[in-house]
mmCIF file with all atom_site columns, C-alpha atoms in Angstrom:
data_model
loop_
_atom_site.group_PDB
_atom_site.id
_atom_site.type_symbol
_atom_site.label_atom_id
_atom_site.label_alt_id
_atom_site.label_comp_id
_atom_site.label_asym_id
_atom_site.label_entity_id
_atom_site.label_seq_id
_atom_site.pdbx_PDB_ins_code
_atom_site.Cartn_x
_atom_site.Cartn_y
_atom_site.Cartn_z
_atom_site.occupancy
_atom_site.B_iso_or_equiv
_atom_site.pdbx_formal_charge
_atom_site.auth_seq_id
_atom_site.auth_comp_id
_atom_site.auth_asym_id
_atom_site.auth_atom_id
_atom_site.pdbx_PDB_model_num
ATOM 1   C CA . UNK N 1 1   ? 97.719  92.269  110.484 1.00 0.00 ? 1   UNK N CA 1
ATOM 2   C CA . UNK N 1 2   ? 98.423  90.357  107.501 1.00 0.00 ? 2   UNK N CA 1
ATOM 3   C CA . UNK N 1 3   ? 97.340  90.248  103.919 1.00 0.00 ? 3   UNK N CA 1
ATOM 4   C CA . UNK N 1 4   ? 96.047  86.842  104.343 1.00 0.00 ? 4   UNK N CA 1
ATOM 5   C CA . UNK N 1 5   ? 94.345  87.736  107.457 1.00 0.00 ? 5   UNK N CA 1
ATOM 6   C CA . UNK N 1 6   ? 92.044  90.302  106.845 1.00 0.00 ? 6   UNK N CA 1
ATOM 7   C CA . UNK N 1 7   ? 91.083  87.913  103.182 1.00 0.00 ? 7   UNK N CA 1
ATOM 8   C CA . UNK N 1 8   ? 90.016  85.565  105.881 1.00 0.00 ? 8   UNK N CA 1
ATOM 9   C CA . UNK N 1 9   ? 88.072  88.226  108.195 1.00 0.00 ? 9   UNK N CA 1
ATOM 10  C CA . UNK N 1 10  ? 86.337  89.480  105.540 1.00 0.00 ? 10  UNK N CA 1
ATOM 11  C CA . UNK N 1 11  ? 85.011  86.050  104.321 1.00 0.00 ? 11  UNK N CA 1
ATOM 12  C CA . UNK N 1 12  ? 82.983  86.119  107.623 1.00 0.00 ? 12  UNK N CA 1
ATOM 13  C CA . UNK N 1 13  ? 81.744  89.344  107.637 1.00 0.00 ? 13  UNK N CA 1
ATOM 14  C CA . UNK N 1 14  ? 78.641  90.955  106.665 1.00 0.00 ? 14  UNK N CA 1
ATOM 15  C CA . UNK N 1 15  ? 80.181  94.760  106.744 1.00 0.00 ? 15  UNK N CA 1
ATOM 16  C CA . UNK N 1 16  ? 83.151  97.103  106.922 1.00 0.00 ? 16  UNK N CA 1
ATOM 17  C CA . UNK N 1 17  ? 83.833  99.047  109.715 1.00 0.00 ? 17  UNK N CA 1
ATOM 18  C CA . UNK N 1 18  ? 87.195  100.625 110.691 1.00 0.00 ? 18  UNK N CA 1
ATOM 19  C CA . UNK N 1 19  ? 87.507  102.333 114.020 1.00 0.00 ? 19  UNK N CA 1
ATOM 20  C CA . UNK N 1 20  ? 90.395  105.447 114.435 1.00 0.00 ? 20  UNK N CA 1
ATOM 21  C CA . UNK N 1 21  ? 92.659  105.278 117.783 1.00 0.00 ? 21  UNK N CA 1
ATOM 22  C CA . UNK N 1 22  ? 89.814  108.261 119.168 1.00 0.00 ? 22  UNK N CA 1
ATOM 23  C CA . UNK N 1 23  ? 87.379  105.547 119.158 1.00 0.00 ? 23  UNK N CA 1
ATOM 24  C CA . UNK N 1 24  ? 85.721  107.092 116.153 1.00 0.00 ? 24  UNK N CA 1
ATOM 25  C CA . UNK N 1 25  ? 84.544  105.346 113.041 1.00 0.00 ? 25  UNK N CA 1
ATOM 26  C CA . UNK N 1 26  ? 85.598  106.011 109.301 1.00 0.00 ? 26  UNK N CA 1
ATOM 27  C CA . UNK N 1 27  ? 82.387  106.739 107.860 1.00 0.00 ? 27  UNK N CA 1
ATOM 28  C CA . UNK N 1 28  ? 80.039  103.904 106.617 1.00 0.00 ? 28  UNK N CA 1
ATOM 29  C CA . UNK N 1 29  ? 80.434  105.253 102.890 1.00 0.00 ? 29  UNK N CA 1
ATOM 30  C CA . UNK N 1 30  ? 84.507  104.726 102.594 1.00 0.00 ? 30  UNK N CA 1
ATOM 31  C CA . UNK N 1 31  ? 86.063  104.268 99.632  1.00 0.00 ? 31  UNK N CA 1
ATOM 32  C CA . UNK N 1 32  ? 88.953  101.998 99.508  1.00 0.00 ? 32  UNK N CA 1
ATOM 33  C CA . UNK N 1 33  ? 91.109  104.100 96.729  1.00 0.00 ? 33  UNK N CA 1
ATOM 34  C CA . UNK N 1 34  ? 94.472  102.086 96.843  1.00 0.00 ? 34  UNK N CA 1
ATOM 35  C CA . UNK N 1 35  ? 95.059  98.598  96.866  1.00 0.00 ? 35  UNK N CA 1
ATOM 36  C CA . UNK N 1 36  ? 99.425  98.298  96.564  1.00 0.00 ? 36  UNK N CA 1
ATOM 37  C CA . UNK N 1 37  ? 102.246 97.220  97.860  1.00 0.00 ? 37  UNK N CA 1
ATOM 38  C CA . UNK N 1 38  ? 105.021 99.875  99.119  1.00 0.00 ? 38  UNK N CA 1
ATOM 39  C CA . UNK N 1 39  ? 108.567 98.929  99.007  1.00 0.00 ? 39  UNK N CA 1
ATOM 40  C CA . UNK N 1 40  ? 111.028 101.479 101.136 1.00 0.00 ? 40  UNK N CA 1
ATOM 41  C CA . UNK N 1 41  ? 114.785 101.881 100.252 1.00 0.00 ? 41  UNK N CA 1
ATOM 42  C CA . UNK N 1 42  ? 116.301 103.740 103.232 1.00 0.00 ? 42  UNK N CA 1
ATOM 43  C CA . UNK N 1 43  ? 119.603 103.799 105.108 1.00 0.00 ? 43  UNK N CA 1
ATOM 44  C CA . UNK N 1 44  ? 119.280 104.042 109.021 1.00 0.00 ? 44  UNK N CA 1
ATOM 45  C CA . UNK N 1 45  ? 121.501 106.638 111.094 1.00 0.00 ? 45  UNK N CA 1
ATOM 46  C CA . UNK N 1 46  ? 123.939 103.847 111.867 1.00 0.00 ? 46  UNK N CA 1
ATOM 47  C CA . UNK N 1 47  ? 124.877 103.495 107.986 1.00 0.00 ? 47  UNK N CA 1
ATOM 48  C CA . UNK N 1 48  ? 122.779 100.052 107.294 1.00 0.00 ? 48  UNK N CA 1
ATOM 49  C CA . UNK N 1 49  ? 120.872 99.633  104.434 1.00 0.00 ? 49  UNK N CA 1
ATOM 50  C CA . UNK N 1 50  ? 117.729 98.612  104.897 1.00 0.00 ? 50  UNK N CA 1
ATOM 51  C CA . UNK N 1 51  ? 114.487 97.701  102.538 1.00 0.00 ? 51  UNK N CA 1
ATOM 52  C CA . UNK N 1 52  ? 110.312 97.273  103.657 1.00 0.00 ? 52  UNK N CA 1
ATOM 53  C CA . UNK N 1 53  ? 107.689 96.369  102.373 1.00 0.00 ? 53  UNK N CA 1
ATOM 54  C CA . UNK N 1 54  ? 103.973 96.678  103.245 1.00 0.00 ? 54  UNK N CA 1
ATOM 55  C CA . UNK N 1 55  ? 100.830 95.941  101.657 1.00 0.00 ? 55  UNK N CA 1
ATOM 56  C CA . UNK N 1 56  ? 99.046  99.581  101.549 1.00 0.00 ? 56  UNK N CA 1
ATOM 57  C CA . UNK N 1 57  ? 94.965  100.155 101.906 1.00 0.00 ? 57  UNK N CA 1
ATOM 58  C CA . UNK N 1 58  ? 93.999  103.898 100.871 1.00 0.00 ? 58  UNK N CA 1
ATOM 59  C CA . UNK N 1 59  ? 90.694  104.652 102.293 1.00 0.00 ? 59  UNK N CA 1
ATOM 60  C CA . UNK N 1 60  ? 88.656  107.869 101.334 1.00 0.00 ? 60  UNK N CA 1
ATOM 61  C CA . UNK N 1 61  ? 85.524  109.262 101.946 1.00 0.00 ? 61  UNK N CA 1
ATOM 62  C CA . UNK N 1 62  ? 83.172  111.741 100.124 1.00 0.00 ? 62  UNK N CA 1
ATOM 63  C CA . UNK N 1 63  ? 79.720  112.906 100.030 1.00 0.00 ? 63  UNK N CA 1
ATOM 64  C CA . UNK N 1 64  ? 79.061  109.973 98.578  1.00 0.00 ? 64  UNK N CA 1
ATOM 65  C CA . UNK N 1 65  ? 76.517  108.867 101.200 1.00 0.00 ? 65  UNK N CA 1
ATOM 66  C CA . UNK N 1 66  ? 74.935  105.967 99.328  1.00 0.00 ? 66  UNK N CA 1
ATOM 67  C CA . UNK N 1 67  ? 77.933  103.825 98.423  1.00 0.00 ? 67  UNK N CA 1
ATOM 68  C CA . UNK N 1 68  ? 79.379  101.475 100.883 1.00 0.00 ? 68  UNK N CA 1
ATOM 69  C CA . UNK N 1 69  ? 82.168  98.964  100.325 1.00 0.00 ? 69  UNK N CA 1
ATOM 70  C CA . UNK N 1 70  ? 80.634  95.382  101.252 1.00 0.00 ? 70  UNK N CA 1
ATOM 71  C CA . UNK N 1 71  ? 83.387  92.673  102.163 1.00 0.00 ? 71  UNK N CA 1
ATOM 72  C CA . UNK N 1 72  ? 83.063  90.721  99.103  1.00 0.00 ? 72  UNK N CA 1
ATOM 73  C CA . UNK N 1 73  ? 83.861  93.504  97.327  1.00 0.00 ? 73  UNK N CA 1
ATOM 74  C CA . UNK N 1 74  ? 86.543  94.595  99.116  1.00 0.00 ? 74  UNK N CA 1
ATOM 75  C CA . UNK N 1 75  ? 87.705  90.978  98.691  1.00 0.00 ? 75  UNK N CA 1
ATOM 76  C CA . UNK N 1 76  ? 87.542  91.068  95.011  1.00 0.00 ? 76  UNK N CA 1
ATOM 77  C CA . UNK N 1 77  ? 89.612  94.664  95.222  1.00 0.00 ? 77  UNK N CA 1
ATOM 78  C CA . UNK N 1 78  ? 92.780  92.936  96.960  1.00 0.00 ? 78  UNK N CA 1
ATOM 79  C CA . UNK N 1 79  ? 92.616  89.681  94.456  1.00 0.00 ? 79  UNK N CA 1
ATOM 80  C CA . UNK N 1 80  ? 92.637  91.886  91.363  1.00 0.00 ? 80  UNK N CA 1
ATOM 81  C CA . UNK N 1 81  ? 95.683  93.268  93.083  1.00 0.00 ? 81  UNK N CA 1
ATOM 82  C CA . UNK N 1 82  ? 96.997  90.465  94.074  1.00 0.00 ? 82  UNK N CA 1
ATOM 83  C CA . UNK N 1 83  ? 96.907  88.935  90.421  1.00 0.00 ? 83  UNK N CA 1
ATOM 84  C CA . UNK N 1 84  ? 98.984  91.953  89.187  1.00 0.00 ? 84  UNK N CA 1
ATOM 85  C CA . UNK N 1 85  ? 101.328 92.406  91.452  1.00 0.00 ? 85  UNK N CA 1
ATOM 86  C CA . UNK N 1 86  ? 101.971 89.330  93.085  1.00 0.00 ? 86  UNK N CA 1
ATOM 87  C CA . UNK N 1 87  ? 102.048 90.524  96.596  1.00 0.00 ? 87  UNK N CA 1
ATOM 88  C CA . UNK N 1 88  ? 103.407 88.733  99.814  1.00 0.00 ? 88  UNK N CA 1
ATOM 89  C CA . UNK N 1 89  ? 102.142 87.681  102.909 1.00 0.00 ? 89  UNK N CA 1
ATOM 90  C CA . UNK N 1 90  ? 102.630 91.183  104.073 1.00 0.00 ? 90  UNK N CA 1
ATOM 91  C CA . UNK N 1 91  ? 101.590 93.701  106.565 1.00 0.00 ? 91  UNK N CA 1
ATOM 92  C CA . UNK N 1 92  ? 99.234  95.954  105.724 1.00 0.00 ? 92  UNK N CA 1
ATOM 93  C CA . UNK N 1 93  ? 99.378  99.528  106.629 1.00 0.00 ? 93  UNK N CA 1
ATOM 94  C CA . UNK N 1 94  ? 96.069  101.951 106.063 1.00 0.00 ? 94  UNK N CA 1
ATOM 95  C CA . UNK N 1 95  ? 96.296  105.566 104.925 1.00 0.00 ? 95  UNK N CA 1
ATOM 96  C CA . UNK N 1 96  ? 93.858  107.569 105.804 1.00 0.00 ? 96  UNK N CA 1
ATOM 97  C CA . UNK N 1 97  ? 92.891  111.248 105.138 1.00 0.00 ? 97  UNK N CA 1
ATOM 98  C CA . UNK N 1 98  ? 92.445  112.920 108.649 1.00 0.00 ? 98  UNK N CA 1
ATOM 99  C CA . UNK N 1 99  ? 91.654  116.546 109.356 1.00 0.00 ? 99  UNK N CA 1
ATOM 100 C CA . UNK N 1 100 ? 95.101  117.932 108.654 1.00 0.00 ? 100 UNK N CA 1
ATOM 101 C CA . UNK N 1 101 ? 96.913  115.236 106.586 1.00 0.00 ? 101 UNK N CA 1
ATOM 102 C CA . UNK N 1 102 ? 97.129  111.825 105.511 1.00 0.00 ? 102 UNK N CA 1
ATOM 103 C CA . UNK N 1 103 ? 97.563  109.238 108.515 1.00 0.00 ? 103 UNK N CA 1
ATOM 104 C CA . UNK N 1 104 ? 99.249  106.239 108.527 1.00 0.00 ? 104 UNK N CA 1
ATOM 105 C CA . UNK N 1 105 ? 97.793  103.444 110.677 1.00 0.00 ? 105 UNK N CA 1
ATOM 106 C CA . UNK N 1 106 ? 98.566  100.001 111.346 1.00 0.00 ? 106 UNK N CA 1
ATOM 107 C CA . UNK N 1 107 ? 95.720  97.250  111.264 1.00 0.00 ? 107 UNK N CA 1
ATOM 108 C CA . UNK N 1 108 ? 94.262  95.103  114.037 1.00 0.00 ? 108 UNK N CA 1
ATOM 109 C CA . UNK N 1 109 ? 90.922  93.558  114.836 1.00 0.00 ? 109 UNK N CA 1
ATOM 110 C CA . UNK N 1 110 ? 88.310  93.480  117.497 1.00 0.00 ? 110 UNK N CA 1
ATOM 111 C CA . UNK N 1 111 ? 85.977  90.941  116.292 1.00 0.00 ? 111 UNK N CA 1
ATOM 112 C CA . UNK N 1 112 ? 83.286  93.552  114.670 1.00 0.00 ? 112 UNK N CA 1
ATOM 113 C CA . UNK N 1 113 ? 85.837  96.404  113.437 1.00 0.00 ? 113 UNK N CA 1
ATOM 114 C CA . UNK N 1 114 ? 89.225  97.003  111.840 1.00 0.00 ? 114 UNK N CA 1
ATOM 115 C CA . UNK N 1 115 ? 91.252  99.108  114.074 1.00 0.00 ? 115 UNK N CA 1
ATOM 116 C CA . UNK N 1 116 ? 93.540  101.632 112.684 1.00 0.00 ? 116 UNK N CA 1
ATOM 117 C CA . UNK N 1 117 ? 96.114  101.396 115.395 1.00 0.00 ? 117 UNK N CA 1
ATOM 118 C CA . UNK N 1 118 ? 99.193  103.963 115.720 1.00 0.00 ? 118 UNK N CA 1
ATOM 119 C CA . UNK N 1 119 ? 102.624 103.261 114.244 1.00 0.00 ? 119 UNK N CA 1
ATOM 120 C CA . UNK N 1 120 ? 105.740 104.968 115.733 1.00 0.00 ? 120 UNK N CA 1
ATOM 121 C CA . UNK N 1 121 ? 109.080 105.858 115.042 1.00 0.00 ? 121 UNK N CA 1
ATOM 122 C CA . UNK N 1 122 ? 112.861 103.868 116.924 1.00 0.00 ? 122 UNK N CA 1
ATOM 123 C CA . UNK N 1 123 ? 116.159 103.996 116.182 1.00 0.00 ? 123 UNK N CA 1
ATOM 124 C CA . UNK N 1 124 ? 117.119 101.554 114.028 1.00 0.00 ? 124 UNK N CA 1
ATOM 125 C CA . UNK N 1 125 ? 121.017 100.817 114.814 1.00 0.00 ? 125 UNK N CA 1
ATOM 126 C CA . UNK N 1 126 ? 120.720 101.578 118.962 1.00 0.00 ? 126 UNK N CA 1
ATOM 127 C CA . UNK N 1 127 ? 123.994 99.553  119.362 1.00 0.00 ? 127 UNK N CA 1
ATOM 128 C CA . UNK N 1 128 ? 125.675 101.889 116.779 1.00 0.00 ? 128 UNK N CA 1
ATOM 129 C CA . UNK N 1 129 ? 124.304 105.172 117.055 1.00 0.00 ? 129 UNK N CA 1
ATOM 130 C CA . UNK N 1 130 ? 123.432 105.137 121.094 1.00 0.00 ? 130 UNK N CA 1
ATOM 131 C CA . UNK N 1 131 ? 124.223 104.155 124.704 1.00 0.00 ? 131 UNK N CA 1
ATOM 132 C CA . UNK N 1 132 ? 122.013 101.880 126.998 1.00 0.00 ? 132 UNK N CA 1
ATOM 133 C CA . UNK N 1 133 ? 119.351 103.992 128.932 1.00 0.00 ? 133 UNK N CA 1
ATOM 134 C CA . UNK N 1 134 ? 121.514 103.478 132.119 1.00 0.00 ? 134 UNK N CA 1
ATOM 135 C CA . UNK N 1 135 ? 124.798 104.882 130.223 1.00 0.00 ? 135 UNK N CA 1
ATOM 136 C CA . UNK N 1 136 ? 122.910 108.553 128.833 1.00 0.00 ? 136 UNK N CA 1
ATOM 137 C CA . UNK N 1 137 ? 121.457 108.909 132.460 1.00 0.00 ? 137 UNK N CA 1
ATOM 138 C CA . UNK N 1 138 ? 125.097 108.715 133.617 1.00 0.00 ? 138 UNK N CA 1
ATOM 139 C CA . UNK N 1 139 ? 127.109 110.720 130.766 1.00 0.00 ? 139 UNK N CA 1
ATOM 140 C CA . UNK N 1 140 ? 123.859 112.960 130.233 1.00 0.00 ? 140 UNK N CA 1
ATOM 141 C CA . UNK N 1 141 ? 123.843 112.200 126.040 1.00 0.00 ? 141 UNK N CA 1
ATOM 142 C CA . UNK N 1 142 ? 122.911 109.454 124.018 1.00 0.00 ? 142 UNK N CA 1
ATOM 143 C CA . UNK N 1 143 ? 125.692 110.222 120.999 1.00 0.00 ? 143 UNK N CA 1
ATOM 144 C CA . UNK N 1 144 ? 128.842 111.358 120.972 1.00 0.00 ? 144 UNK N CA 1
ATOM 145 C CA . UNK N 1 145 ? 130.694 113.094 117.894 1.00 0.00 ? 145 UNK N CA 1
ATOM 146 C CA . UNK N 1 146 ? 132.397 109.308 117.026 1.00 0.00 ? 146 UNK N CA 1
ATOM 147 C CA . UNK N 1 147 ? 129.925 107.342 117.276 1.00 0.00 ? 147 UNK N CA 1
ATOM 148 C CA . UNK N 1 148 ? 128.487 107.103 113.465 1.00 0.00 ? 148 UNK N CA 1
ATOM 149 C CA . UNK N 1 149 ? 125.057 108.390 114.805 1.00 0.00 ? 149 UNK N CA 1
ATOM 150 C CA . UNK N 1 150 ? 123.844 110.981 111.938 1.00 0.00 ? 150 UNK N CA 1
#
């Protein structure tokens, strides 16, 4: 989802709700901590360099059983932000502080909730660093020592 998208959602919206992958819902009295924008700087295994951006929600939650983030106010959160920093028409990307460590989710919607929607990892230079699917079956690997792959 968008920056620009969830503005929009939120104008029709009465409350917040944001549902994990389990089904499960952050807890009514979320905090959203962290409004930015993340910029990566990375090289892939196939020697490109590469740069991304995302627009980054932080929420939190505490005992703090009486607050509860209404849209408008949520609103007013990313305009402040955008004012400073400008942002793009990004996607946004939600941390949020799970049982072990901090997750990192990305952002869809279902009509009543935000979902918090699983991100995964890929190879980012397949035609550098490995084979077709049909080629490892045959030679039984997916890089050999030449082939740039890290």
């Amino acid at each position: 989802m968008k920056l620009s998208e969830i503005k929009n959602l939120l104008k029709s919206l009465d409350k917040i709700g944001f549902q994990l992958p389990s089904g499960e819902l952050v807890a009514s009295h979320f905090h959203v901590t962290e409004v930015g924008k993340i910029t990566k700087d990375f090289i892939d295994c196939g020697g490109k360099v590469r740069s991304e951006s995302v627009i980054n929600f932080q929420l939190w939650e505490e005992n703090d059983y009486d607050h509860r983030l209404h849209p408008e106010k949520l609103i007013h959160i990313i305009e402040l932000s955008d004012k400073i920093f400008k942002f793009d028409d990004l996607e946004i990307e939600v941390e949020y502080q799970g049982k072990d460590t901090i997750s990192k989710f990305n952002l869809d919607f279902d009509g009543t909730n935000f979902l918090l929607t699983t991100k995964v990892t890929a190879c980012l230079a397949k035609e550098v660093c490995c084979a077709p699917v049909e080629e490892v079956v045959e030679k039984g690997s997916c890089c050999s020592p030449s082939s740039g792959c890290c």
